[in-house]
mmCIF file of N, CA, C and O and ligand atoms in Angstrom:
data_model
loop_
_atom_site.group_PDB
_atom_site.id
_atom_site.type_symbol
_atom_site.label_atom_id
_atom_site.label_comp_id
_atom_site.label_asym_id
_atom_site.label_seq_id
_atom_site.Cartn_x
_atom_site.Cartn_y
_atom_site.Cartn_z
ATOM 1 N N MET S 1 23.907 -16.233 121.050
ATOM 2 C CA MET S 1 24.786 -15.034 121.664
ATOM 3 C C MET S 1 24.781 -13.728 121.397
ATOM 4 O O MET S 1 23.794 -13.091 120.410
ATOM 5 N N SER S 2 24.229 -12.681 122.133
ATOM 6 C CA SER S 2 24.093 -11.270 121.880
ATOM 7 C C SER S 2 25.504 -10.849 122.155
ATOM 8 O O SER S 2 26.452 -10.962 122.886
ATOM 9 N N PHE S 3 26.018 -9.555 121.120
ATOM 10 C CA PHE S 3 26.339 -8.720 121.338
ATOM 11 C C PHE S 3 26.427 -7.215 122.321
ATOM 12 O O PHE S 3 25.410 -6.743 122.364
ATOM 13 N N GLN S 4 27.310 -7.071 122.439
ATOM 14 C CA GLN S 4 27.523 -5.374 122.967
ATOM 15 C C GLN S 4 28.311 -4.961 122.117
ATOM 16 O O GLN S 4 29.756 -4.865 121.815
ATOM 17 N N ASP S 5 28.056 -3.489 122.696
ATOM 18 C CA ASP S 5 28.903 -2.809 121.979
ATOM 19 C C ASP S 5 30.211 -2.931 122.472
ATOM 20 O O ASP S 5 30.438 -2.604 123.602
ATOM 21 N N LYS S 6 31.469 -2.500 121.837
ATOM 22 C CA LYS S 6 32.603 -1.912 121.698
ATOM 23 C C LYS S 6 33.598 -1.122 122.115
ATOM 24 O O LYS S 6 33.171 -0.369 120.658
ATOM 25 N N THR S 7 34.933 -0.351 122.297
ATOM 26 C CA THR S 7 35.273 1.044 122.054
ATOM 27 C C THR S 7 36.462 0.296 121.373
ATOM 28 O O THR S 7 37.304 -0.678 122.030
ATOM 29 N N ILE S 8 37.123 0.732 120.682
ATOM 30 C CA ILE S 8 38.293 -0.007 119.830
ATOM 31 C C ILE S 8 38.978 1.286 119.079
ATOM 32 O O ILE S 8 38.279 2.506 119.307
ATOM 33 N N GLN S 9 40.167 1.764 119.602
ATOM 34 C CA GLN S 9 41.405 2.775 118.857
ATOM 35 C C GLN S 9 41.610 2.409 118.138
ATOM 36 O O GLN S 9 42.478 1.654 117.494
ATOM 37 N N CYS S 10 41.791 3.644 117.235
ATOM 38 C CA CYS S 10 41.568 3.802 115.811
ATOM 39 C C CYS S 10 44.021 3.549 116.014
ATOM 40 O O CYS S 10 44.001 3.779 116.634
ATOM 41 N N SER S 11 44.155 2.853 114.868
ATOM 42 C CA SER S 11 45.339 2.946 114.808
ATOM 43 C C SER S 11 45.595 3.466 114.059
ATOM 44 O O SER S 11 47.319 3.551 113.440
ATOM 45 N N ASP S 12 45.365 4.292 113.041
ATOM 46 C CA ASP S 12 45.800 5.453 113.202
ATOM 47 C C ASP S 12 45.400 6.658 112.805
ATOM 48 O O ASP S 12 46.791 7.251 112.885
ATOM 49 N N CYS S 13 44.359 6.907 113.686
ATOM 50 C CA CYS S 13 44.585 8.577 114.467
ATOM 51 C C CYS S 13 44.456 8.517 116.094
ATOM 52 O O CYS S 13 44.307 9.485 116.569
ATOM 53 N N GLY S 14 44.291 7.290 116.418
ATOM 54 C CA GLY S 14 44.094 6.725 117.726
ATOM 55 C C GLY S 14 42.945 7.343 118.602
ATOM 56 O O GLY S 14 43.147 7.782 119.817
ATOM 57 N N THR S 15 41.790 7.050 117.375
ATOM 58 C CA THR S 15 40.750 8.155 118.128
ATOM 59 C C THR S 15 39.550 6.935 118.970
ATOM 60 O O THR S 15 39.387 5.580 118.199
ATOM 61 N N ASP S 16 38.972 6.690 119.857
ATOM 62 C CA ASP S 16 38.318 5.791 120.397
ATOM 63 C C ASP S 16 37.013 5.881 119.707
ATOM 64 O O ASP S 16 36.613 7.093 119.721
ATOM 65 N N PHE S 17 36.455 4.951 118.626
ATOM 66 C CA PHE S 17 35.175 4.455 118.203
ATOM 67 C C PHE S 17 34.734 3.065 118.617
ATOM 68 O O PHE S 17 35.014 2.517 119.279
ATOM 69 N N SER S 18 33.219 2.985 118.724
ATOM 70 C CA SER S 18 32.253 2.031 118.759
ATOM 71 C C SER S 18 32.240 1.367 117.571
ATOM 72 O O SER S 18 31.967 1.868 115.887
ATOM 73 N N PHE S 19 32.178 0.470 117.718
ATOM 74 C CA PHE S 19 32.000 -1.122 117.385
ATOM 75 C C PHE S 19 30.745 -1.549 117.950
ATOM 76 O O PHE S 19 30.488 -2.666 118.834
ATOM 77 N N THR S 20 29.620 -1.339 116.900
ATOM 78 C CA THR S 20 28.258 -1.581 117.395
ATOM 79 C C THR S 20 27.710 -3.155 117.283
ATOM 80 O O THR S 20 28.716 -3.758 116.996
ATOM 81 N N ALA S 21 26.720 -3.172 118.362
ATOM 82 C CA ALA S 21 26.391 -4.137 118.660
ATOM 83 C C ALA S 21 25.889 -5.245 116.924
ATOM 84 O O ALA S 21 26.267 -6.348 116.883
ATOM 85 N N GLY S 22 25.485 -4.305 116.057
ATOM 86 C CA GLY S 22 24.987 -4.390 115.173
ATOM 87 C C GLY S 22 26.506 -4.590 113.945
ATOM 88 O O GLY S 22 26.014 -5.521 113.269
ATOM 89 N N GLU S 23 27.206 -3.903 114.074
ATOM 90 C CA GLU S 23 28.166 -4.087 113.190
ATOM 91 C C GLU S 23 28.762 -5.056 114.070
ATOM 92 O O GLU S 23 29.691 -6.332 112.583
ATOM 93 N N GLN S 24 28.406 -5.589 115.000
ATOM 94 C CA GLN S 24 29.969 -7.160 115.220
ATOM 95 C C GLN S 24 28.554 -8.443 114.829
ATOM 96 O O GLN S 24 29.446 -8.852 114.082
ATOM 97 N N GLU S 25 27.752 -8.233 114.457
ATOM 98 C CA GLU S 25 26.385 -9.100 113.901
ATOM 99 C C GLU S 25 26.826 -9.181 112.862
ATOM 100 O O GLU S 25 27.452 -10.151 112.423
ATOM 101 N N PHE S 26 26.635 -7.655 112.695
ATOM 102 C CA PHE S 26 27.295 -7.777 110.770
ATOM 103 C C PHE S 26 28.786 -8.360 110.606
ATOM 104 O O PHE S 26 28.685 -9.779 109.488
ATOM 105 N N TYR S 27 29.284 -8.141 110.714
ATOM 106 C CA TYR S 27 30.751 -9.157 110.729
ATOM 107 C C TYR S 27 30.711 -10.242 110.916
ATOM 108 O O TYR S 27 31.249 -11.471 110.104
ATOM 109 N N GLN S 28 29.628 -10.987 111.817
ATOM 110 C CA GLN S 28 29.736 -12.320 112.559
ATOM 111 C C GLN S 28 29.113 -13.495 111.039
ATOM 112 O O GLN S 28 29.480 -13.976 110.628
ATOM 113 N N ALA S 29 28.256 -11.778 110.693
ATOM 114 C CA ALA S 29 26.983 -12.482 109.047
ATOM 115 C C ALA S 29 28.151 -13.034 107.719
ATOM 116 O O ALA S 29 28.344 -14.197 107.517
ATOM 117 N N ARG S 30 29.730 -12.209 108.362
ATOM 118 C CA ARG S 30 29.794 -11.714 106.779
ATOM 119 C C ARG S 30 30.600 -12.639 107.651
ATOM 120 O O ARG S 30 31.950 -13.524 105.789
ATOM 121 N N GLY S 31 30.976 -13.189 108.005
ATOM 122 C CA GLY S 31 32.656 -14.310 108.588
ATOM 123 C C GLY S 31 33.785 -13.815 108.445
ATOM 124 O O GLY S 31 34.276 -14.381 108.659
ATOM 125 N N TYR S 32 33.545 -12.908 109.402
ATOM 126 C CA TYR S 32 34.417 -11.926 109.450
ATOM 127 C C TYR S 32 35.323 -12.328 110.301
ATOM 128 O O TYR S 32 34.355 -11.842 111.539
ATOM 129 N N THR S 33 37.109 -12.664 110.858
ATOM 130 C CA THR S 33 36.933 -12.641 112.065
ATOM 131 C C THR S 33 37.435 -12.096 113.303
ATOM 132 O O THR S 33 37.646 -11.622 113.533
ATOM 133 N N ASN S 34 38.526 -10.494 111.969
ATOM 134 C CA ASN S 34 39.314 -9.811 112.209
ATOM 135 C C ASN S 34 37.330 -7.988 112.570
ATOM 136 O O ASN S 34 37.053 -7.794 112.227
ATOM 137 N N GLU S 35 38.535 -8.070 114.128
ATOM 138 C CA GLU S 35 37.673 -6.631 114.676
ATOM 139 C C GLU S 35 38.144 -4.889 114.059
ATOM 140 O O GLU S 35 39.773 -5.242 112.782
ATOM 141 N N PRO S 36 37.452 -4.816 113.358
ATOM 142 C CA PRO S 36 37.720 -3.616 112.865
ATOM 143 C C PRO S 36 39.669 -2.673 113.890
ATOM 144 O O PRO S 36 39.166 -2.521 114.650
ATOM 145 N N LYS S 37 39.917 -2.285 112.743
ATOM 146 C CA LYS S 37 41.567 -1.839 113.450
ATOM 147 C C LYS S 37 41.322 0.118 113.018
ATOM 148 O O LYS S 37 41.379 0.161 113.956
ATOM 149 N N ARG S 38 40.600 0.529 112.362
ATOM 150 C CA ARG S 38 40.408 1.756 111.631
ATOM 151 C C ARG S 38 39.067 2.278 111.952
ATOM 152 O O ARG S 38 37.426 1.793 112.510
ATOM 153 N N CYS S 39 38.792 3.402 112.541
ATOM 154 C CA CYS S 39 37.456 4.239 113.049
ATOM 155 C C CYS S 39 36.882 4.225 111.839
ATOM 156 O O CYS S 39 37.272 4.656 110.139
ATOM 157 N N PRO S 40 35.598 4.811 111.482
ATOM 158 C CA PRO S 40 34.958 5.176 110.492
ATOM 159 C C PRO S 40 35.521 6.044 109.750
ATOM 160 O O PRO S 40 35.274 5.912 108.031
ATOM 161 N N SER S 41 35.697 7.174 109.712
ATOM 162 C CA SER S 41 36.052 7.977 108.864
ATOM 163 C C SER S 41 37.891 8.160 108.343
ATOM 164 O O SER S 41 37.933 7.607 107.959
ATOM 165 N N CYS S 42 38.509 6.904 108.950
ATOM 166 C CA CYS S 42 39.648 6.490 108.821
ATOM 167 C C CYS S 42 39.775 6.197 107.897
ATOM 168 O O CYS S 42 40.538 5.345 106.580
ATOM 169 N N ARG S 43 38.806 5.008 107.581
ATOM 170 C CA ARG S 43 38.547 3.579 107.080
ATOM 171 C C ARG S 43 37.481 4.255 105.532
ATOM 172 O O ARG S 43 37.713 4.168 103.872
ATOM 173 N N GLN S 44 36.743 5.087 105.805
ATOM 174 C CA GLN S 44 36.495 6.044 104.232
ATOM 175 C C GLN S 44 36.604 6.411 104.061
ATOM 176 O O GLN S 44 37.532 6.462 102.822
ATOM 177 N N VAL S 45 38.312 7.445 104.620
ATOM 178 C CA VAL S 45 39.894 7.889 104.199
ATOM 179 C C VAL S 45 40.445 6.689 103.101
ATOM 180 O O VAL S 45 40.553 6.324 102.105
ATOM 181 N N ARG S 46 40.434 5.561 103.451
ATOM 182 C CA ARG S 46 41.483 5.372 103.094
ATOM 183 C C ARG S 46 39.944 4.302 101.529
ATOM 184 O O ARG S 46 41.008 4.347 100.012
ATOM 185 N N LYS S 47 39.042 3.819 101.788
ATOM 186 C CA LYS S 47 38.439 3.723 100.883
ATOM 187 C C LYS S 47 38.288 4.547 99.250
ATOM 188 O O LYS S 47 38.918 4.414 97.912
ATOM 189 N N THR S 48 38.568 5.880 100.019
ATOM 190 C CA THR S 48 38.885 6.658 98.857
ATOM 191 C C THR S 48 40.275 6.995 98.548
ATOM 192 O O THR S 48 39.725 6.951 96.810
ATOM 193 N N GLU S 49 40.843 6.429 99.291
ATOM 194 C CA GLU S 49 41.485 6.190 98.499
ATOM 195 C C GLU S 49 42.020 5.747 97.522
ATOM 196 O O GLU S 49 43.032 5.499 96.418
ATOM 197 N N ARG S 50 41.787 4.570 97.756
ATOM 198 C CA ARG S 50 41.511 3.180 97.472
ATOM 199 C C ARG S 50 41.452 3.308 96.142
ATOM 200 O O ARG S 50 41.428 2.169 94.697
ATOM 201 N N ASN S 51 39.704 3.810 95.861
ATOM 202 C CA ASN S 51 39.010 4.069 94.591
ATOM 203 C C ASN S 51 40.018 4.812 93.656
ATOM 204 O O ASN S 51 39.377 5.153 92.756
ATOM 205 N N GLY S 52 40.475 6.003 94.176
ATOM 206 C CA GLY S 52 41.219 6.655 93.582
ATOM 207 C C GLY S 52 39.875 8.154 92.835
ATOM 208 O O GLY S 52 40.612 8.937 92.341
ATOM 209 N N ASN S 53 38.850 7.776 93.294
ATOM 210 C CA ASN S 53 37.654 8.316 92.526
ATOM 211 C C ASN S 53 36.224 9.347 93.948
ATOM 212 O O ASN S 53 35.848 9.481 93.140
ATOM 213 N N GLY S 54 37.658 9.957 94.803
ATOM 214 C CA GLY S 54 36.704 10.642 95.751
ATOM 215 C C GLY S 54 35.541 11.457 95.372
ATOM 216 O O GLY S 54 34.695 11.702 95.822
ATOM 217 N N GLY S 55 35.617 12.802 94.237
ATOM 218 C CA GLY S 55 34.790 13.454 93.994
ATOM 219 C C GLY S 55 35.182 14.481 95.134
ATOM 220 O O GLY S 55 33.681 15.506 94.217
ATOM 221 N N ASN S 56 36.136 14.612 95.579
ATOM 222 C CA ASN S 56 35.628 15.791 96.740
ATOM 223 C C ASN S 56 37.081 17.053 96.198
ATOM 224 O O ASN S 56 37.674 17.490 97.034
ATOM 225 N N GLY S 57 37.253 17.012 94.956
ATOM 226 C CA GLY S 57 38.283 17.904 94.809
ATOM 227 C C GLY S 57 39.571 17.795 95.168
ATOM 228 O O GLY S 57 40.629 18.788 94.606
ATOM 229 N N TYR S 58 39.968 16.834 95.450
ATOM 230 C CA TYR S 58 40.815 15.799 95.969
ATOM 231 C C TYR S 58 42.331 15.960 94.993
ATOM 232 O O TYR S 58 43.110 15.957 94.973
ATOM 233 N N ARG S 59 41.839 15.494 94.187
ATOM 234 C CA ARG S 59 42.782 15.308 92.933
ATOM 235 C C ARG S 59 42.310 16.573 91.812
ATOM 236 O O ARG S 59 41.415 16.942 90.877
ATOM 237 N N LEU S 60 43.116 17.074 91.567
ATOM 238 C CA LEU S 60 43.432 18.168 90.335
ATOM 239 C C LEU S 60 43.329 17.266 89.199
ATOM 240 O O LEU S 60 43.387 16.363 88.391
ATOM 241 N N PRO S 61 42.631 18.072 88.432
ATOM 242 C CA PRO S 61 42.260 17.285 86.773
ATOM 243 C C PRO S 61 43.816 17.604 85.950
ATOM 244 O O PRO S 61 44.683 18.251 85.507
ATOM 245 N N ARG S 62 43.968 16.214 85.171
ATOM 246 C CA ARG S 62 45.303 16.403 84.484
ATOM 247 C C ARG S 62 45.585 17.482 83.521
ATOM 248 O O ARG S 62 44.724 18.126 82.653
ATOM 249 N N GLN S 63 46.771 18.677 83.659
ATOM 250 C CA GLN S 63 47.381 18.620 83.665
ATOM 251 C C GLN S 63 47.990 18.863 81.726
ATOM 252 O O GLN S 63 48.030 17.638 81.723
ATOM 253 N N MET S 64 47.711 19.601 81.324
ATOM 254 C CA MET S 64 47.853 19.417 79.714
ATOM 255 C C MET S 64 48.787 20.468 79.696
ATOM 256 O O MET S 64 49.016 21.831 79.630
ATOM 257 N N PHE S 65 50.371 20.273 78.485
ATOM 258 C CA PHE S 65 50.962 21.287 77.913
ATOM 259 C C PHE S 65 51.003 20.970 76.619
ATOM 260 O O PHE S 65 50.923 20.741 75.940
ATOM 261 N N PRO S 66 50.706 22.197 76.298
ATOM 262 C CA PRO S 66 51.368 22.567 74.429
ATOM 263 C C PRO S 66 52.793 21.995 73.779
ATOM 264 O O PRO S 66 53.266 21.424 74.288
ATOM 265 N N ALA S 67 52.055 20.951 72.736
ATOM 266 C CA ALA S 67 53.332 20.813 72.624
ATOM 267 C C ALA S 67 53.069 20.813 70.684
ATOM 268 O O ALA S 67 52.061 20.696 70.147
ATOM 269 N N VAL S 68 54.894 20.709 70.210
ATOM 270 C CA VAL S 68 54.249 20.316 68.485
ATOM 271 C C VAL S 68 55.051 19.058 68.186
ATOM 272 O O VAL S 68 56.123 18.840 68.616
ATOM 273 N N CYS S 69 53.830 18.462 67.203
ATOM 274 C CA CYS S 69 54.589 17.705 66.969
ATOM 275 C C CYS S 69 55.124 16.839 66.632
ATOM 276 O O CYS S 69 55.124 17.591 65.504
ATOM 277 N N ALA S 70 56.263 16.378 66.423
ATOM 278 C CA ALA S 70 58.070 16.473 65.702
ATOM 279 C C ALA S 70 57.621 15.654 64.447
ATOM 280 O O ALA S 70 58.664 15.075 64.083
ATOM 281 N N GLU S 71 56.688 14.914 64.172
ATOM 282 C CA GLU S 71 56.136 14.153 63.158
ATOM 283 C C GLU S 71 55.805 14.662 62.164
ATOM 284 O O GLU S 71 56.209 15.314 60.878
ATOM 285 N N CYS S 72 54.207 15.677 62.729
ATOM 286 C CA CYS S 72 53.717 16.650 61.334
ATOM 287 C C CYS S 72 53.488 17.936 61.899
ATOM 288 O O CYS S 72 53.343 18.163 61.036
ATOM 289 N N GLY S 73 54.806 18.335 62.753
ATOM 290 C CA GLY S 73 54.884 19.952 62.805
ATOM 291 C C GLY S 73 52.806 20.413 62.858
ATOM 292 O O GLY S 73 52.433 20.978 63.339
ATOM 293 N N LYS S 74 52.319 19.646 63.752
ATOM 294 C CA LYS S 74 51.358 20.068 64.109
ATOM 295 C C LYS S 74 50.244 20.571 66.186
ATOM 296 O O LYS S 74 51.621 19.691 66.309
ATOM 297 N N GLU S 75 49.676 21.265 65.951
ATOM 298 C CA GLU S 75 50.107 21.935 67.858
ATOM 299 C C GLU S 75 48.899 20.948 68.457
ATOM 300 O O GLU S 75 48.210 19.982 67.588
ATOM 301 N N THR S 76 49.392 20.142 69.544
ATOM 302 C CA THR S 76 48.960 19.435 70.425
ATOM 303 C C THR S 76 48.639 19.807 71.665
ATOM 304 O O THR S 76 49.701 20.457 71.470
ATOM 305 N N GLU S 77 48.459 18.594 72.533
ATOM 306 C CA GLU S 77 48.437 18.689 73.791
ATOM 307 C C GLU S 77 48.957 17.690 74.950
ATOM 308 O O GLU S 77 49.056 16.636 74.004
ATOM 309 N N VAL S 78 50.076 17.231 75.396
ATOM 310 C CA VAL S 78 50.543 16.229 76.543
ATOM 311 C C VAL S 78 49.736 16.463 77.471
ATOM 312 O O VAL S 78 50.642 17.597 77.766
ATOM 313 N N PRO S 79 50.217 15.374 77.985
ATOM 314 C CA PRO S 79 49.620 15.618 79.601
ATOM 315 C C PRO S 79 50.914 14.817 80.413
ATOM 316 O O PRO S 79 50.717 14.909 81.388
ATOM 317 N N PHE S 80 52.460 15.624 79.798
ATOM 318 C CA PHE S 80 53.390 15.872 80.666
ATOM 319 C C PHE S 80 54.543 16.442 79.663
ATOM 320 O O PHE S 80 54.235 17.404 78.857
ATOM 321 N N GLU S 81 54.911 17.855 80.582
ATOM 322 C CA GLU S 81 55.675 17.981 79.869
ATOM 323 C C GLU S 81 57.088 18.136 78.940
ATOM 324 O O GLU S 81 57.853 17.009 79.312
ATOM 325 N N PRO S 82 56.875 19.018 78.084
ATOM 326 C CA PRO S 82 57.759 18.694 76.799
ATOM 327 C C PRO S 82 59.352 18.859 77.532
ATOM 328 O O PRO S 82 59.415 19.788 77.885
ATOM 329 N N THR S 83 60.335 17.353 77.151
ATOM 330 C CA THR S 83 61.499 17.776 77.478
ATOM 331 C C THR S 83 62.167 17.827 76.142
ATOM 332 O O THR S 83 62.464 18.018 75.249
ATOM 333 N N ASN S 84 63.388 18.992 76.136
ATOM 334 C CA ASN S 84 63.951 19.375 75.187
ATOM 335 C C ASN S 84 64.580 18.250 74.745
ATOM 336 O O ASN S 84 65.533 17.438 75.289
ATOM 337 N N GLY S 85 64.701 18.688 73.421
ATOM 338 C CA GLY S 85 65.079 16.856 72.961
ATOM 339 C C GLY S 85 64.473 16.128 72.810
ATOM 340 O O GLY S 85 65.132 14.136 72.068
ATOM 341 N N ARG S 86 63.800 15.839 73.350
ATOM 342 C CA ARG S 86 62.896 15.088 73.142
ATOM 343 C C ARG S 86 61.218 14.787 72.513
ATOM 344 O O ARG S 86 61.042 15.920 72.478
ATOM 345 N N PRO S 87 61.007 14.084 71.316
ATOM 346 C CA PRO S 87 60.258 14.003 70.521
ATOM 347 C C PRO S 87 58.671 13.997 71.031
ATOM 348 O O PRO S 87 59.195 13.280 72.439
ATOM 349 N N VAL S 88 57.952 15.324 70.537
ATOM 350 C CA VAL S 88 56.273 15.376 71.515
ATOM 351 C C VAL S 88 54.991 14.451 69.992
ATOM 352 O O VAL S 88 55.794 15.426 68.755
ATOM 353 N N TYR S 89 54.445 13.395 69.968
ATOM 354 C CA TYR S 89 53.720 13.058 68.770
ATOM 355 C C TYR S 89 52.601 13.506 68.818
ATOM 356 O O TYR S 89 51.758 13.392 69.998
ATOM 357 N N CYS S 90 51.656 14.021 68.163
ATOM 358 C CA CYS S 90 50.430 13.971 68.636
ATOM 359 C C CYS S 90 49.789 12.916 68.687
ATOM 360 O O CYS S 90 49.989 11.797 68.145
ATOM 361 N N SER S 91 48.292 12.479 69.296
ATOM 362 C CA SER S 91 47.806 11.807 69.478
ATOM 363 C C SER S 91 47.595 10.253 67.710
ATOM 364 O O SER S 91 48.537 9.245 68.705
ATOM 365 N N ASP S 92 47.812 10.958 66.761
ATOM 366 C CA ASP S 92 47.607 10.244 65.628
ATOM 367 C C ASP S 92 49.497 9.312 65.467
ATOM 368 O O ASP S 92 49.348 8.169 65.361
ATOM 369 N N CYS S 93 49.800 10.605 65.582
ATOM 370 C CA CYS S 93 51.639 10.162 64.759
ATOM 371 C C CYS S 93 51.597 8.957 66.367
ATOM 372 O O CYS S 93 52.364 7.704 66.009
ATOM 373 N N TYR S 94 51.366 9.788 67.854
ATOM 374 C CA TYR S 94 51.731 8.725 68.784
ATOM 375 C C TYR S 94 51.904 6.785 68.614
ATOM 376 O O TYR S 94 52.484 6.420 68.968
ATOM 377 N N SER S 95 50.560 6.969 68.265
ATOM 378 C CA SER S 95 49.954 5.922 67.285
ATOM 379 C C SER S 95 50.780 4.766 66.866
ATOM 380 O O SER S 95 51.637 3.770 66.645
ATOM 381 N N LYS S 96 50.612 5.792 65.694
ATOM 382 C CA LYS S 96 52.604 5.019 64.395
ATOM 383 C C LYS S 96 53.650 4.839 65.160
ATOM 384 O O LYS S 96 54.354 3.926 64.470
ATOM 385 N N VAL S 97 53.632 5.704 65.799
ATOM 386 C CA VAL S 97 55.347 5.314 65.474
ATOM 387 C C VAL S 97 55.026 4.733 67.088
ATOM 388 O O VAL S 97 56.189 3.717 66.594
ATOM 389 N N ARG S 98 54.780 4.279 67.653
ATOM 390 C CA ARG S 98 54.589 3.498 69.005
ATOM 391 C C ARG S 98 54.144 1.230 68.346
ATOM 392 O O ARG S 98 55.164 1.361 68.526
ATOM 393 N N VAL S 99 53.572 2.002 66.915
ATOM 394 C CA VAL S 99 53.435 0.405 66.661
ATOM 395 C C VAL S 99 54.998 -0.010 64.964
ATOM 396 O O VAL S 99 54.948 -0.356 65.756
ATOM 397 N N SER S 100 55.272 1.512 64.950
ATOM 398 C CA SER S 100 56.546 0.601 64.368
ATOM 399 C C SER S 100 57.547 0.771 65.531
ATOM 400 O O SER S 100 58.422 -0.105 64.356
ATOM 401 N N ARG S 101 57.022 0.523 65.785
ATOM 402 C CA ARG S 101 59.137 0.194 66.627
ATOM 403 C C ARG S 101 58.290 -0.755 67.728
ATOM 404 O O ARG S 101 57.736 -1.322 67.227
HETATM 405 ZN ZN1 ZN O 1 40.458 6.830 112.571
HETATM 406 ZN ZN1 ZN O 2 51.316 14.573 64.215
#
């Protein structure tokens, strides 16, 4: 049985892409019965999104906010914006507070 290149329309961006004979062979060897629905670039995007570590500047580093620990008064940084009336703890106190609760 021989394979032939096939043109498929991407379900994400609508671009025609080729599902080559080599890829079809690969799919069959892996036991995949479905044809790809997305073009290689959309597939790449989905893969990157799923892994969450694209490393291409898509993700911003976690912003840290300065805060004062409600337990020991030490200056610290927290990954969320401290809101009024809500106690913020440094990492040491945070683990203590969490355990005692
Ligand atoms: Zn696409
Ligand atoms: Zn503290």
